[in-house]
Short mmCIF file of C-alpha atoms in Angstrom, two decimals:
data_model
loop_
_atom_site.label_atom_id
_atom_site.label_comp_id
_atom_site.label_asym_id
_atom_site.label_seq_id
_atom_site.Cartn_x
_atom_site.Cartn_y
_atom_site.Cartn_z
CA MET A 1 183.66 -87.23 32.72
CA GLN A 2 179.44 -86.92 32.30
CA LEU A 3 178.12 -83.21 31.21
CA VAL A 4 174.06 -82.64 30.89
CA VAL A 5 174.21 -80.92 27.92
CA ALA A 6 170.35 -81.04 27.17
CA ARG A 7 167.06 -82.19 28.15
CA ILE A 8 164.44 -83.46 25.75
CA GLY A 9 161.12 -81.18 25.59
CA ARG A 10 157.93 -81.62 23.33
CA ALA A 11 157.06 -83.56 20.28
CA HIS A 12 157.43 -81.25 17.40
CA GLY A 13 155.18 -82.21 14.74
CA ILE A 14 154.27 -85.98 13.30
CA LYS A 15 157.89 -87.17 12.66
CA GLY A 16 159.73 -87.87 15.68
CA GLU A 17 161.43 -84.49 16.38
CA VAL A 18 161.58 -82.82 19.52
CA THR A 19 162.74 -79.77 21.14
CA VAL A 20 165.57 -79.69 23.03
CA GLU A 21 166.47 -77.76 26.26
CA VAL A 22 170.30 -77.13 25.57
CA ARG A 23 172.40 -76.56 28.36
CA THR A 24 175.95 -76.81 26.42
CA ASP A 25 177.82 -73.77 24.63
CA GLU A 26 178.88 -75.94 22.20
CA PRO A 27 175.73 -77.50 21.11
CA GLU A 28 177.28 -77.94 17.59
CA LEU A 29 179.71 -80.01 19.13
CA ARG A 30 177.74 -81.96 21.29
CA LEU A 31 174.54 -82.25 19.81
CA GLY A 32 175.31 -82.89 16.17
CA PRO A 33 174.04 -85.92 13.98
CA GLY A 34 176.20 -88.98 14.86
CA ALA A 35 176.61 -87.85 18.71
CA VAL A 36 176.26 -91.07 20.52
CA LEU A 37 174.83 -89.90 23.97
CA ALA A 38 173.93 -91.27 27.48
CA THR A 39 170.94 -90.17 29.02
CA ASP A 40 168.99 -90.07 32.43
CA PRO A 41 167.21 -92.08 32.57
CA ALA A 42 169.55 -94.83 31.51
CA SER A 43 166.39 -97.07 30.16
CA VAL A 44 165.81 -94.45 27.77
CA GLY A 45 169.07 -94.53 26.16
CA PRO A 46 171.82 -94.30 24.48
CA LEU A 47 170.55 -91.98 21.76
CA THR A 48 172.17 -91.27 18.47
CA ILE A 49 171.37 -87.83 16.92
CA ALA A 50 170.53 -87.69 13.66
CA SER A 51 169.70 -85.01 12.94
CA GLY A 52 169.28 -81.73 14.15
CA ARG A 53 167.29 -77.90 12.89
CA VAL A 54 167.19 -74.81 14.07
CA HIS A 55 162.83 -73.46 14.00
CA SER A 56 161.66 -70.63 15.45
CA GLY A 57 164.90 -69.93 17.32
CA ARG A 58 164.44 -73.01 19.10
CA LEU A 59 166.50 -76.25 18.24
CA LEU A 60 164.55 -79.39 17.20
CA LEU A 61 166.44 -83.18 17.13
CA ARG A 62 165.58 -86.26 15.31
CA PHE A 63 166.83 -89.51 17.20
CA GLU A 64 167.49 -92.91 14.88
CA GLY A 65 164.74 -94.89 16.30
CA VAL A 66 162.68 -92.54 16.26
CA HIS A 67 160.03 -92.12 14.02
CA ASP A 68 156.95 -90.52 15.05
CA ARG A 69 155.41 -88.19 17.57
CA THR A 70 154.55 -91.03 20.44
CA GLY A 71 158.52 -91.67 20.15
CA ALA A 72 158.99 -88.44 20.47
CA GLU A 73 156.93 -87.97 23.41
CA ALA A 74 158.07 -90.57 25.44
CA LEU A 75 161.54 -88.97 25.48
CA ARG A 76 160.25 -85.47 27.27
CA ASN A 77 162.37 -84.61 29.80
CA THR A 78 164.94 -87.61 29.56
CA LEU A 79 168.69 -85.68 29.95
CA LEU A 80 170.47 -86.59 27.74
CA ILE A 81 174.32 -86.75 28.63
CA ALA A 82 178.33 -86.56 26.18
CA ASP A 83 181.57 -88.02 27.21
CA VAL A 84 183.95 -85.36 28.26
CA ASP A 85 187.59 -85.77 28.55
CA PRO A 86 187.83 -84.32 31.97
CA GLU A 87 191.05 -82.24 30.66
CA GLU A 88 189.15 -80.77 28.40
CA LEU A 89 188.05 -76.69 28.76
CA PRO A 90 185.50 -74.59 27.47
CA GLU A 91 186.20 -72.24 24.31
CA GLY A 92 185.99 -69.12 26.06
CA GLU A 93 188.13 -67.09 28.35
CA ASP A 94 184.78 -66.54 30.58
CA GLU A 95 183.19 -70.11 30.20
CA TYR A 96 183.27 -72.93 32.72
CA TYR A 97 182.02 -76.38 32.90
CA ASP A 98 180.22 -77.35 36.09
CA HIS A 99 182.40 -79.77 37.18
CA GLN A 100 184.65 -77.10 37.30
CA LEU A 101 182.92 -75.22 39.55
CA ILE A 102 180.91 -77.73 41.80
CA ASP A 103 183.42 -77.56 45.24
CA LEU A 104 184.88 -74.00 44.70
CA ASP A 105 185.00 -71.81 47.84
CA VAL A 106 182.82 -68.08 47.79
CA VAL A 107 183.90 -65.06 49.70
CA THR A 108 183.45 -61.65 49.07
CA LYS A 109 185.73 -58.70 47.30
CA ASP A 110 186.50 -58.24 51.51
CA GLY A 111 187.43 -62.09 52.34
CA GLU A 112 184.21 -63.01 53.90
CA GLU A 113 183.99 -66.64 53.56
CA VAL A 114 180.53 -67.21 52.31
CA GLY A 115 180.30 -70.91 51.38
CA ARG A 116 180.96 -73.20 49.04
CA ILE A 117 179.33 -74.33 45.29
CA THR A 118 177.63 -77.89 46.12
CA GLU A 119 175.60 -77.25 42.80
CA ILE A 120 174.67 -74.82 39.57
CA SER A 121 171.29 -74.38 38.97
CA HIS A 122 170.24 -74.18 35.13
CA LEU A 123 167.58 -71.64 34.61
CA PRO A 124 165.95 -70.40 31.29
CA THR A 125 167.62 -67.22 32.09
CA GLN A 126 170.95 -67.14 33.92
CA ASP A 127 172.80 -69.65 35.59
CA LEU A 128 172.32 -69.50 40.25
CA PHE A 129 175.33 -71.12 42.60
CA VAL A 130 173.97 -72.87 45.08
CA VAL A 131 176.44 -72.13 47.90
CA GLU A 132 176.03 -74.01 51.39
CA ARG A 133 177.47 -71.93 54.05
CA PRO A 134 178.88 -73.44 57.02
CA ASP A 135 175.76 -73.69 58.97
CA GLY A 136 174.38 -75.93 56.64
CA THR A 137 172.14 -73.29 55.19
CA GLU A 138 172.23 -72.76 51.50
CA VAL A 139 172.34 -69.04 49.29
CA TYR A 140 171.56 -68.78 45.62
CA VAL A 141 174.18 -66.45 44.13
CA PRO A 142 173.12 -65.67 40.29
CA PHE A 143 176.26 -66.30 38.16
CA VAL A 144 176.28 -63.24 36.10
CA ALA A 145 179.58 -60.56 35.74
CA GLU A 146 178.39 -58.31 37.89
CA ILE A 147 177.99 -60.25 41.10
CA VAL A 148 180.80 -62.70 40.25
CA THR A 149 183.67 -60.87 39.56
CA GLU A 150 186.37 -63.60 40.22
CA ILE A 151 186.51 -67.64 39.43
CA ASP A 152 189.80 -68.57 40.06
CA LEU A 153 190.50 -72.53 40.00
CA GLU A 154 193.67 -72.85 40.52
CA GLU A 155 192.97 -71.17 44.31
CA GLN A 156 189.86 -73.26 44.04
CA ARG A 157 187.83 -70.06 44.76
CA ALA A 158 185.35 -67.68 43.38
CA VAL A 159 184.65 -63.80 44.50
CA ILE A 160 181.70 -62.64 44.77
CA ASP A 161 180.02 -58.81 45.26
CA PRO A 162 176.82 -59.12 45.70
CA PRO A 163 173.85 -56.69 46.66
CA PRO A 164 172.31 -56.14 50.02
CA GLY A 165 170.08 -58.71 50.91
CA LEU A 166 171.97 -61.38 48.82
CA ILE A 167 173.41 -62.89 51.14
CA ASP A 168 172.76 -61.40 54.88
CA ASP A 169 170.09 -59.26 55.72
CA ARG A 170 170.90 -55.55 54.90
CA ALA A 171 168.78 -54.86 52.55
CA GLU A 172 165.35 -52.85 53.81
CA VAL A 173 162.23 -53.71 52.23
CA ALA A 174 160.48 -50.63 50.75
CA SER A 175 157.23 -50.93 49.16
CA ALA A 176 153.81 -48.74 48.20
CA ARG A 177 151.59 -50.19 51.10
CA ASP A 178 154.74 -49.74 54.04
CA ALA A 179 153.90 -46.40 52.41
CA ALA A 180 150.35 -46.09 52.40
CA GLU A 181 149.99 -48.23 55.94
CA SER A 182 152.07 -45.12 57.50
CA GLY A 183 149.84 -42.22 56.07
CA ASP A 184 146.72 -43.50 57.49
CA ASP A 185 148.29 -43.55 60.66
CA ALA A 186 149.13 -39.99 60.54
CA ARG A 187 145.55 -38.99 59.49
#
């Protein structure tokens, strides 16, 4: 099975290094020197990691055969893909691979059916479940412990405790402008 483990960012310096947006909880395992990674687009790879280092909190990688800034810039926005045994599980207790979460049924803590996870969107601040509802519409559920209270792989379901307005129209929107307009009417 293939998993996206990183996205190549911009070139760093003049010797072929690139910044990397890490998309794995195990970068030391997946992005170490000697690792051979498939790519998307496929025409760019496969790429073999020659070296890696952290600079100012950002992972920098250099690939075999890429020796200058021009070569590094040509790799920008390329996805790095690792081959992973489908039976392999993440090391952490509350960690999951995307393929384990795709197609899980999503229900509220009260048992109300919400839909099915069709995609995991990896954003800089948090991950989101893209949930397709039975009517074909989509809802985005932040993958945070306060909202996603349980992942049950045996039952193939994710239990959520959504705040008002996340999956329905229960939220009331209040703004200073609304209050000001109400005050204008009272004059």
